[in-house]
Short mmCIF file of C-alpha atoms and ligand atoms in Angstrom, two decimals:
data_model
loop_
_atom_site.label_atom_id
_atom_site.label_comp_id
_atom_site.label_asym_id
_atom_site.label_seq_id
_atom_site.Cartn_x
_atom_site.Cartn_y
_atom_site.Cartn_z
CA MET U 26 24.91 -9.23 25.68
CA LYS U 27 21.75 -11.30 25.90
CA TYR U 28 19.24 -10.66 23.12
CA ASP U 29 15.45 -11.05 23.44
CA LEU U 30 14.97 -13.31 20.43
CA LEU U 31 17.21 -15.14 17.97
CA ILE U 32 15.86 -16.35 14.63
CA TYR U 33 18.27 -18.95 13.22
CA ASN U 34 18.45 -21.57 10.47
CA ILE U 35 16.96 -19.16 7.90
CA GLY U 36 17.15 -20.62 4.38
CA GLN U 37 17.10 -17.23 2.67
CA LEU U 38 17.02 -13.86 4.39
CA ILE U 39 15.73 -11.19 2.00
CA LEU U 40 17.55 -7.92 2.61
CA PRO U 41 16.35 -5.01 0.44
CA LYS U 42 18.93 -2.24 0.25
CA GLN U 43 19.07 0.37 2.99
CA THR U 44 18.88 3.67 1.14
CA THR U 45 17.87 7.29 1.57
CA VAL U 46 15.96 7.47 -1.72
CA PRO U 47 13.74 4.88 -3.45
CA LEU U 48 15.44 2.29 -5.67
CA LYS U 49 15.26 3.31 -9.30
CA GLY U 50 15.51 1.46 -12.57
CA GLU U 51 18.32 -1.11 -12.65
CA GLU U 52 18.83 -0.83 -8.87
CA MET U 53 15.41 -2.42 -8.46
CA ASN U 54 16.78 -5.65 -9.91
CA HIS U 55 19.29 -6.04 -7.06
CA LEU U 56 18.32 -7.78 -3.88
CA THR U 57 20.66 -9.19 -1.26
CA ILE U 58 19.72 -12.77 -0.34
CA LYS U 59 21.66 -14.09 2.63
CA GLU U 60 21.60 -17.90 2.78
CA ASN U 61 21.84 -19.83 6.07
CA ALA U 62 21.35 -16.63 7.98
CA ALA U 63 20.29 -15.63 11.47
CA PHE U 64 19.38 -12.41 13.23
CA ALA U 65 18.57 -11.25 16.70
CA VAL U 66 15.98 -8.88 18.14
CA HIS U 67 16.49 -6.76 21.20
CA ASP U 68 14.12 -4.22 22.67
CA ARG U 69 11.78 -4.58 19.65
CA LYS U 70 14.55 -3.78 17.17
CA ILE U 71 16.93 -5.66 14.88
CA ALA U 72 20.07 -5.91 16.99
CA TRP U 73 22.30 -8.36 15.13
CA ILE U 74 22.44 -9.99 11.68
CA GLY U 75 24.82 -12.81 10.86
CA THR U 76 25.27 -16.36 9.68
CA ASN U 77 23.70 -19.43 11.14
CA ASP U 78 27.14 -20.61 12.30
CA GLU U 79 27.74 -17.34 14.14
CA ALA U 80 24.36 -17.70 15.79
CA ASN U 81 25.81 -20.50 17.95
CA ASN U 82 27.66 -17.87 19.96
CA ILE U 83 24.66 -15.62 20.48
CA GLN U 84 23.18 -15.36 23.98
CA THR U 85 19.42 -15.03 23.84
CA LYS U 86 16.35 -15.34 26.03
CA GLU U 87 14.30 -17.04 23.32
CA SER U 88 15.11 -18.59 19.99
CA LEU U 89 13.18 -19.64 16.93
CA ASP U 90 14.28 -22.28 14.42
CA ALA U 91 13.20 -20.94 11.02
CA GLN U 92 13.58 -24.46 9.57
CA GLN U 93 15.28 -23.15 6.43
CA LYS U 94 12.31 -20.96 5.59
CA VAL U 95 12.53 -17.69 3.66
CA VAL U 96 12.37 -14.59 5.87
CA SER U 97 11.71 -11.06 4.59
CA PRO U 98 10.96 -7.65 6.05
CA GLY U 99 7.26 -7.09 6.71
CA LEU U 100 5.60 -6.11 3.45
CA VAL U 101 4.29 -2.58 2.86
CA ASP U 102 0.96 -1.93 1.12
CA PRO U 103 1.11 1.75 0.07
CA HIS U 104 -2.40 2.22 -1.40
CA THR U 105 -5.65 1.00 0.18
CA HIS U 106 -9.16 2.32 0.70
CA LEU U 107 -9.46 0.39 3.95
CA VAL U 108 -12.43 2.09 5.62
CA PHE U 109 -15.79 1.86 3.88
CA GLY U 110 -19.39 0.83 4.38
CA GLY U 111 -21.25 -1.81 2.40
CA SER U 112 -20.09 -3.66 -0.69
CA ARG U 113 -20.76 -3.55 -4.44
CA GLU U 114 -21.21 -7.13 -5.56
CA LYS U 115 -24.41 -6.14 -7.37
CA GLU U 116 -22.28 -4.08 -9.78
CA LEU U 117 -20.42 -7.18 -10.93
CA ALA U 118 -23.26 -8.01 -13.34
CA LEU U 119 -22.98 -4.50 -14.84
CA LYS U 120 -19.26 -5.02 -15.28
CA GLN U 121 -19.89 -8.37 -16.92
CA ALA U 122 -22.29 -6.64 -19.29
CA GLY U 123 -19.44 -4.34 -20.26
CA VAL U 124 -20.56 -1.14 -18.50
CA PRO U 125 -17.35 0.84 -17.90
CA TYR U 126 -16.23 1.80 -14.38
CA LEU U 127 -16.57 5.55 -15.04
CA GLU U 128 -20.08 5.07 -16.50
CA ILE U 129 -21.26 3.25 -13.37
CA LEU U 130 -19.86 6.18 -11.36
CA ALA U 131 -21.51 8.78 -13.63
CA LYS U 132 -24.86 7.06 -13.03
CA GLY U 133 -24.53 7.42 -9.26
CA GLY U 134 -23.11 3.95 -8.61
CA GLY U 135 -19.53 2.93 -7.97
CA ILE U 136 -17.77 5.20 -5.47
CA LEU U 137 -21.05 7.08 -4.90
CA SER U 138 -22.83 3.92 -3.79
CA THR U 139 -20.07 3.27 -1.25
CA VAL U 140 -20.42 6.90 -0.15
CA VAL U 141 -24.08 6.32 0.73
CA ALA U 142 -23.24 3.15 2.69
CA THR U 143 -20.34 4.87 4.48
CA ARG U 144 -22.44 7.89 5.42
CA ASN U 145 -25.08 5.52 6.84
CA ALA U 146 -22.63 3.49 8.91
CA THR U 147 -21.68 4.42 12.47
CA GLU U 148 -18.05 4.94 13.43
CA GLU U 149 -18.20 1.67 15.40
CA GLU U 150 -19.57 -0.25 12.42
CA LEU U 151 -16.86 1.11 10.17
CA TYR U 152 -14.24 0.28 12.77
CA GLU U 153 -15.42 -3.34 13.09
CA LYS U 154 -15.50 -3.83 9.35
CA ALA U 155 -12.11 -2.22 8.77
CA THR U 156 -10.61 -4.33 11.57
CA PHE U 157 -11.75 -7.46 9.78
CA HIS U 158 -10.07 -6.38 6.54
CA LEU U 159 -6.97 -5.14 8.39
CA ASN U 160 -6.42 -8.52 10.02
CA ARG U 161 -6.67 -10.17 6.66
CA ILE U 162 -4.13 -7.71 5.19
CA LEU U 163 -1.80 -8.55 8.09
CA SER U 164 -2.23 -12.28 7.46
CA TYR U 165 -0.74 -11.76 3.99
CA GLY U 166 2.48 -10.46 5.53
CA VAL U 167 1.86 -6.70 5.56
CA THR U 168 3.17 -4.83 8.60
CA THR U 169 2.93 -1.26 7.25
CA MET U 170 0.15 0.14 5.10
CA GLU U 171 -1.67 3.22 3.93
CA ALA U 172 -5.41 3.90 4.35
CA LYS U 173 -7.43 6.58 2.58
CA SER U 174 -10.65 8.37 3.36
CA GLY U 175 -12.83 9.40 0.40
CA TYR U 176 -16.21 7.77 0.95
CA GLY U 177 -17.74 10.72 2.75
CA LEU U 178 -17.32 13.63 0.33
CA GLU U 179 -18.55 15.85 3.16
CA PRO U 180 -16.89 16.84 6.42
CA GLU U 181 -18.73 14.63 8.88
CA THR U 182 -18.19 11.33 7.11
CA GLU U 183 -14.65 12.11 5.93
CA LEU U 184 -13.69 12.87 9.54
CA LYS U 185 -15.53 9.75 10.70
CA GLN U 186 -13.39 7.64 8.34
CA LEU U 187 -10.17 9.33 9.44
CA LYS U 188 -11.07 8.82 13.10
CA VAL U 189 -11.58 5.14 12.39
CA VAL U 190 -8.06 5.04 10.91
CA LYS U 191 -6.73 6.78 14.01
CA LYS U 192 -8.41 4.25 16.28
CA LEU U 193 -7.17 1.35 14.15
CA ARG U 194 -3.67 2.74 14.52
CA GLU U 195 -3.96 2.95 18.27
CA ASN U 196 -5.34 -0.57 18.68
CA ASN U 197 -3.32 -2.57 16.16
CA PRO U 198 0.37 -3.37 15.86
CA ILE U 199 0.42 -2.69 12.11
CA THR U 200 1.71 0.78 11.15
CA ILE U 201 -0.94 2.76 9.26
CA VAL U 202 -0.26 5.92 7.29
CA SER U 203 -3.38 8.04 6.86
CA THR U 204 -4.38 9.84 3.66
CA PHE U 205 -7.17 12.37 3.16
CA LEU U 206 -8.93 11.67 -0.15
CA GLY U 207 -11.91 14.01 0.19
CA PRO U 208 -11.88 14.80 -3.56
CA HIS U 209 -12.50 11.18 -4.57
CA ALA U 210 -15.67 11.87 -6.56
CA ILE U 211 -18.09 14.73 -7.13
CA PRO U 212 -21.09 14.42 -4.82
CA PRO U 213 -24.38 14.74 -6.76
CA SER U 214 -25.27 17.88 -4.78
CA PHE U 215 -22.18 19.64 -6.24
CA LYS U 216 -22.62 18.55 -9.87
CA GLY U 217 -21.63 21.58 -11.97
CA ASN U 218 -20.09 23.27 -8.91
CA GLU U 219 -16.92 21.22 -8.70
CA ASP U 220 -14.74 24.19 -7.76
CA GLU U 221 -17.00 24.99 -4.83
CA PHE U 222 -16.74 21.38 -3.67
CA LEU U 223 -12.96 21.58 -3.88
CA GLN U 224 -13.00 24.72 -1.76
CA GLU U 225 -14.98 22.83 0.84
CA MET U 226 -12.40 20.04 0.74
CA VAL U 227 -9.59 22.57 1.19
CA GLN U 228 -11.43 23.94 4.24
CA LEU U 229 -11.69 20.43 5.56
CA LEU U 230 -7.96 19.94 5.07
CA ASN U 231 -7.45 22.64 7.69
CA THR U 232 -9.44 20.62 10.20
CA VAL U 233 -7.65 17.41 9.26
CA LYS U 234 -4.33 19.17 9.83
CA LYS U 235 -5.40 20.69 13.14
CA GLU U 236 -6.63 17.34 14.43
CA ASN U 237 -3.58 15.57 12.97
CA LEU U 238 -5.73 13.00 11.20
CA ALA U 239 -3.71 12.49 8.01
CA GLU U 240 -0.16 12.78 6.71
CA PHE U 241 -1.05 12.80 3.01
CA ALA U 242 -3.60 14.43 0.71
CA ASP U 243 -4.80 12.68 -2.43
CA ILE U 244 -7.22 13.41 -5.31
CA PHE U 245 -8.80 11.33 -8.10
CA CYS U 246 -7.60 13.08 -11.28
CA GLU U 247 -9.67 11.43 -14.02
CA THR U 248 -12.21 12.08 -16.77
CA GLY U 249 -15.54 12.95 -15.19
CA VAL U 250 -13.94 13.38 -11.78
CA PHE U 251 -11.28 16.10 -11.28
CA THR U 252 -9.24 17.78 -14.00
CA THR U 253 -5.48 18.29 -13.75
CA LYS U 254 -6.12 21.98 -13.11
CA GLN U 255 -8.47 21.22 -10.22
CA SER U 256 -6.04 18.60 -8.93
CA GLN U 257 -3.22 21.13 -9.00
CA TYR U 258 -5.31 23.65 -7.08
CA PHE U 259 -6.19 21.15 -4.36
CA LEU U 260 -2.72 19.58 -4.06
CA LEU U 261 -0.98 22.97 -3.93
CA LYS U 262 -3.21 24.01 -1.04
CA ALA U 263 -2.45 20.71 0.68
CA LYS U 264 1.26 21.23 0.14
CA GLU U 265 1.10 24.71 1.67
CA MET U 266 -0.48 23.17 4.76
CA GLY U 267 2.33 20.65 5.05
CA PHE U 268 0.67 17.50 3.72
CA GLY U 269 2.63 15.00 1.67
CA LEU U 270 1.07 14.58 -1.77
CA LYS U 271 -0.38 11.59 -3.59
CA ILE U 272 -2.50 11.46 -6.71
CA HIS U 273 -4.72 8.93 -8.49
CA ALA U 274 -3.23 9.70 -11.89
CA ASP U 275 -3.78 8.52 -15.46
CA GLU U 276 -5.68 5.40 -14.39
CA ILE U 277 -8.12 5.31 -17.27
CA ASP U 278 -7.39 8.34 -19.45
CA SER U 279 -4.10 10.13 -19.99
CA LEU U 280 -4.80 13.54 -18.46
CA GLY U 281 -1.30 14.46 -17.32
CA GLY U 282 -1.68 13.59 -13.65
CA THR U 283 1.73 11.91 -13.74
CA GLU U 284 3.44 15.08 -14.94
CA LEU U 285 1.54 17.09 -12.31
CA ALA U 286 2.72 14.73 -9.55
CA VAL U 287 6.37 15.27 -10.46
CA LYS U 288 5.88 19.02 -10.88
CA LEU U 289 4.45 19.29 -7.36
CA GLY U 290 7.02 16.96 -5.79
CA ALA U 291 4.41 14.35 -4.85
CA THR U 292 5.59 11.44 -2.75
CA SER U 293 3.77 9.06 -5.08
CA ALA U 294 1.76 8.96 -8.29
CA ASP U 295 -0.60 5.99 -8.34
CA HIS U 296 -2.14 3.82 -11.12
CA LEU U 297 -0.37 5.33 -14.19
CA VAL U 298 -1.85 2.83 -16.66
CA ALA U 299 -2.22 5.62 -19.22
CA ALA U 300 0.86 7.63 -18.19
CA SER U 301 2.44 9.40 -21.17
CA ASP U 302 6.04 8.99 -22.35
CA GLN U 303 6.73 12.45 -21.02
CA GLY U 304 5.21 11.55 -17.66
CA ILE U 305 7.41 8.47 -17.41
CA ASN U 306 10.45 10.49 -18.37
CA MET U 307 9.68 13.10 -15.71
CA LEU U 308 9.17 10.37 -13.10
CA SER U 309 12.58 8.91 -13.89
CA ASN U 310 14.18 12.27 -13.07
CA SER U 311 12.40 12.56 -9.73
CA ASN U 312 11.97 10.71 -6.45
CA THR U 313 8.21 10.46 -6.90
CA VAL U 314 7.37 6.76 -6.56
CA ALA U 315 5.16 5.17 -9.23
CA VAL U 316 2.69 3.04 -7.28
CA LEU U 317 1.36 0.44 -9.72
CA LEU U 318 -1.89 -1.41 -9.04
CA PRO U 319 -2.14 -4.36 -11.44
CA GLY U 320 -4.92 -5.92 -9.35
CA THR U 321 -7.17 -3.05 -10.41
CA THR U 322 -6.42 -3.48 -14.12
CA PHE U 323 -7.13 -7.19 -13.72
CA TYR U 324 -10.34 -6.61 -11.77
CA LEU U 325 -11.62 -4.02 -14.26
CA GLY U 326 -11.06 -6.58 -17.00
CA LYS U 327 -8.67 -4.41 -18.99
CA ASP U 328 -6.06 -5.74 -21.40
CA THR U 329 -3.61 -2.89 -21.00
CA TYR U 330 -1.51 -2.75 -17.85
CA ALA U 331 0.79 0.02 -16.63
CA ARG U 332 4.02 0.09 -18.62
CA ALA U 333 6.17 -1.15 -15.75
CA ARG U 334 8.97 -2.49 -17.96
CA ILE U 335 9.41 0.82 -19.73
CA MET U 336 9.20 2.69 -16.42
CA ILE U 337 11.87 0.57 -14.75
CA ASP U 338 14.07 0.50 -17.83
CA GLU U 339 13.88 4.31 -17.95
CA GLY U 340 14.87 4.61 -14.29
CA VAL U 341 11.56 5.13 -12.46
CA ALA U 342 11.13 4.01 -8.83
CA VAL U 343 8.24 1.53 -8.87
CA ALA U 344 6.19 0.23 -5.94
CA LEU U 345 3.21 -2.14 -5.89
CA ALA U 346 -0.01 -2.01 -3.86
CA THR U 347 -3.34 -3.77 -3.61
CA ASP U 348 -5.61 -0.70 -4.03
CA PHE U 349 -7.93 -2.71 -1.76
CA ASN U 350 -11.38 -1.13 -2.19
CA PRO U 351 -14.99 -2.32 -2.64
CA GLY U 352 -15.24 -1.46 -6.34
CA SER U 353 -12.22 -1.69 -8.58
CA CYS U 354 -9.99 -4.12 -6.67
CA VAL U 355 -11.63 -6.24 -4.02
CA THR U 356 -8.69 -8.05 -2.46
CA GLU U 357 -6.51 -7.70 0.62
CA ASN U 358 -3.93 -10.06 -0.89
CA LEU U 359 -0.67 -8.26 -1.68
CA GLN U 360 0.89 -11.61 -2.63
CA LEU U 361 -1.62 -11.92 -5.47
CA ILE U 362 -0.48 -8.49 -6.66
CA MET U 363 3.11 -9.78 -6.64
CA SER U 364 2.04 -12.58 -8.98
CA LEU U 365 0.21 -10.15 -11.27
CA ALA U 366 3.33 -7.98 -11.32
CA ALA U 367 5.28 -10.97 -12.59
CA LEU U 368 2.68 -12.18 -15.09
CA LYS U 369 1.24 -8.90 -16.35
CA LEU U 370 3.84 -6.24 -15.62
CA LYS U 371 6.76 -8.56 -16.49
CA MET U 372 8.68 -7.55 -13.40
CA THR U 373 11.48 -9.78 -12.10
CA PRO U 374 11.24 -11.42 -8.63
CA GLU U 375 13.91 -9.01 -7.34
CA GLU U 376 12.02 -5.97 -8.66
CA ILE U 377 8.80 -7.29 -7.16
CA TRP U 378 10.24 -7.82 -3.67
CA ASN U 379 11.79 -4.34 -3.75
CA ALA U 380 8.46 -2.91 -4.94
CA VAL U 381 6.53 -4.28 -1.94
CA THR U 382 9.18 -3.47 0.65
CA VAL U 383 11.70 -0.64 0.38
CA ASN U 384 10.04 1.29 -2.47
CA ALA U 385 6.54 0.84 -1.04
CA ALA U 386 7.84 2.36 2.20
CA PHE U 387 9.17 5.40 0.33
CA ALA U 388 5.78 5.74 -1.37
CA ILE U 389 4.21 6.51 2.02
CA GLY U 390 7.01 8.51 3.59
CA LYS U 391 8.38 5.55 5.57
CA GLY U 392 11.65 5.08 3.69
CA GLY U 393 14.45 4.05 6.02
CA GLU U 394 11.91 2.93 8.65
CA ALA U 395 9.89 0.18 6.99
CA GLY U 396 10.48 -2.33 4.22
CA THR U 397 14.05 -3.20 5.18
CA LEU U 398 15.73 -5.22 7.91
CA ALA U 399 18.64 -3.23 9.22
CA LEU U 400 20.27 -2.79 12.59
CA GLY U 401 18.26 -0.48 14.81
CA GLN U 402 15.04 -0.81 12.81
CA GLN U 403 11.73 -2.08 14.12
CA ALA U 404 11.83 -5.89 14.04
CA ASN U 405 8.98 -6.37 11.56
CA PHE U 406 9.45 -9.54 9.54
CA VAL U 407 7.67 -12.47 7.91
CA LEU U 408 8.48 -16.19 7.75
CA TRP U 409 7.32 -17.64 4.46
CA ASP U 410 6.31 -21.19 3.55
CA ILE U 411 8.18 -21.07 0.25
CA PRO U 412 11.44 -22.79 -0.77
CA ASN U 413 13.10 -19.62 -2.13
CA TYR U 414 12.27 -15.96 -2.77
CA MET U 415 11.54 -16.51 -6.49
CA TYR U 416 8.77 -18.95 -5.64
CA LEU U 417 6.29 -16.44 -4.23
CA PRO U 418 5.10 -14.68 -7.43
CA TYR U 419 5.17 -18.02 -9.22
CA HIS U 420 2.63 -19.81 -7.00
CA PHE U 421 -0.34 -17.47 -7.17
CA GLY U 422 -3.61 -16.80 -5.39
CA VAL U 423 -2.81 -18.41 -2.03
CA ASN U 424 -1.36 -17.20 1.23
CA HIS U 425 2.29 -18.22 1.65
CA THR U 426 2.68 -16.55 5.04
CA ASN U 427 3.87 -18.79 7.85
CA SER U 428 4.04 -16.12 10.54
CA VAL U 429 4.20 -12.37 10.92
CA TYR U 430 6.25 -10.50 13.56
CA ILE U 431 5.92 -6.86 14.54
CA ASN U 432 8.41 -5.34 16.98
CA GLY U 433 9.80 -8.84 17.47
CA THR U 434 6.45 -10.25 18.61
CA LYS U 435 4.43 -12.81 16.67
CA VAL U 436 1.15 -11.17 15.64
CA TRP U 437 -0.09 -13.76 13.16
CA GLY U 438 0.80 -17.39 12.56
CA ARG U 439 -0.40 -20.68 11.24
CA ASN U 440 -1.12 -23.41 13.72
CA ASN U 441 2.11 -25.28 13.49
CA ASN U 442 5.23 -25.55 15.58
CA VAL U 443 7.02 -22.52 14.16
O1 IZC I 11 -14.39 2.67 -4.62
O2 IZC I 11 -14.04 2.51 -6.76
N1 IZC I 11 -10.53 4.15 -8.39
N2 IZC I 11 -11.18 5.04 -6.54
C1 IZC I 11 -10.53 5.38 -7.72
C2 IZC I 11 -11.54 3.80 -6.48
C3 IZC I 11 -11.13 3.22 -7.67
C4 IZC I 11 -12.23 3.16 -5.35
C5 IZC I 11 -13.63 2.76 -5.62
ZN1 ZN I 12 -7.23 4.17 -5.05
#
């Protein structure tokens, strides 16, 4: 047969394991690296994988010499707040003065300042801005990602954000999973009436479901935001309606959000900097993916990072994400997060690659579809300007992407001959 595209002369082909459940514990340290490899794409899918020698016998319409580069599946970023109005650079001085994140929020800044800017922006403005950030995310090698609402805190603006995500999905090659995060903060008008606000958000979930605007529901379970009890109420309602569950859990204080996530069968529990021993133990006995966000810990200037080593050693499935948002982690660069995972979370290169591919896909319900390169899967892959797979976390803060392919088509590339 004649394939559409052959990629040959690959120095290292990174092949995370094809699995039906996320990789846990010791399994995360295994990664198949095929040297001098080649693969072929047909009809937008991976149609053949072999050695460079075997590639000589392959009939193809087009071919691409990878020039001994590293090739991996497209990366997956499973936690972003992609759609928002405005920015919060003025709060940097407050942070420098040592004002804590939750205090800025309690004073009406932080998330609430982005809420004002997002309410004031038109759908078109939000779309333009999100497109800019999306293209940058793509340039870092991400072909599948998640995007949350949560800067409306009232029906009109929450729906506006979700509609922007829908439009982004329709107009961009990148796969976007949509999450409703209505309970992201308590709007000032509901101060003291948090339960009433949650009821309103549950109502809104019905609309979101009817209009098919999100696959997941999420809540910020944190001191001064929502309690574990309120989080349980909201997530249970979401579960009844058929949403997958996510939770911002134990980011700053240890409230038991991690335990709640496992109890409710959440797809992921995110942050987990202050997750308890019991929470970690429960995670290890579940398929709930721990989505760690070391960029946020770094950006908030904290010394204590999520206990990734203990989690992995105890058998937890760990994924990594940017948490891209205008307040607590202002970066689209998932490669930077991979470096922080090495330097701050003490994860191995193999664990890190698995955490931004196969496990990140499971964290957003895309396990078996994204994050791996297997026969029959969408041909989403990245050519990297690095000498070997271990090099990426080591050389930090820059973009190592050479080119990004989605469905076998180049969607981003440097201006060179590859
Ligand atoms: O805008 O600060 N933590 N939500 C929970 C965020 C950070 C996003 C933000
Ligand atoms: Zn978040």
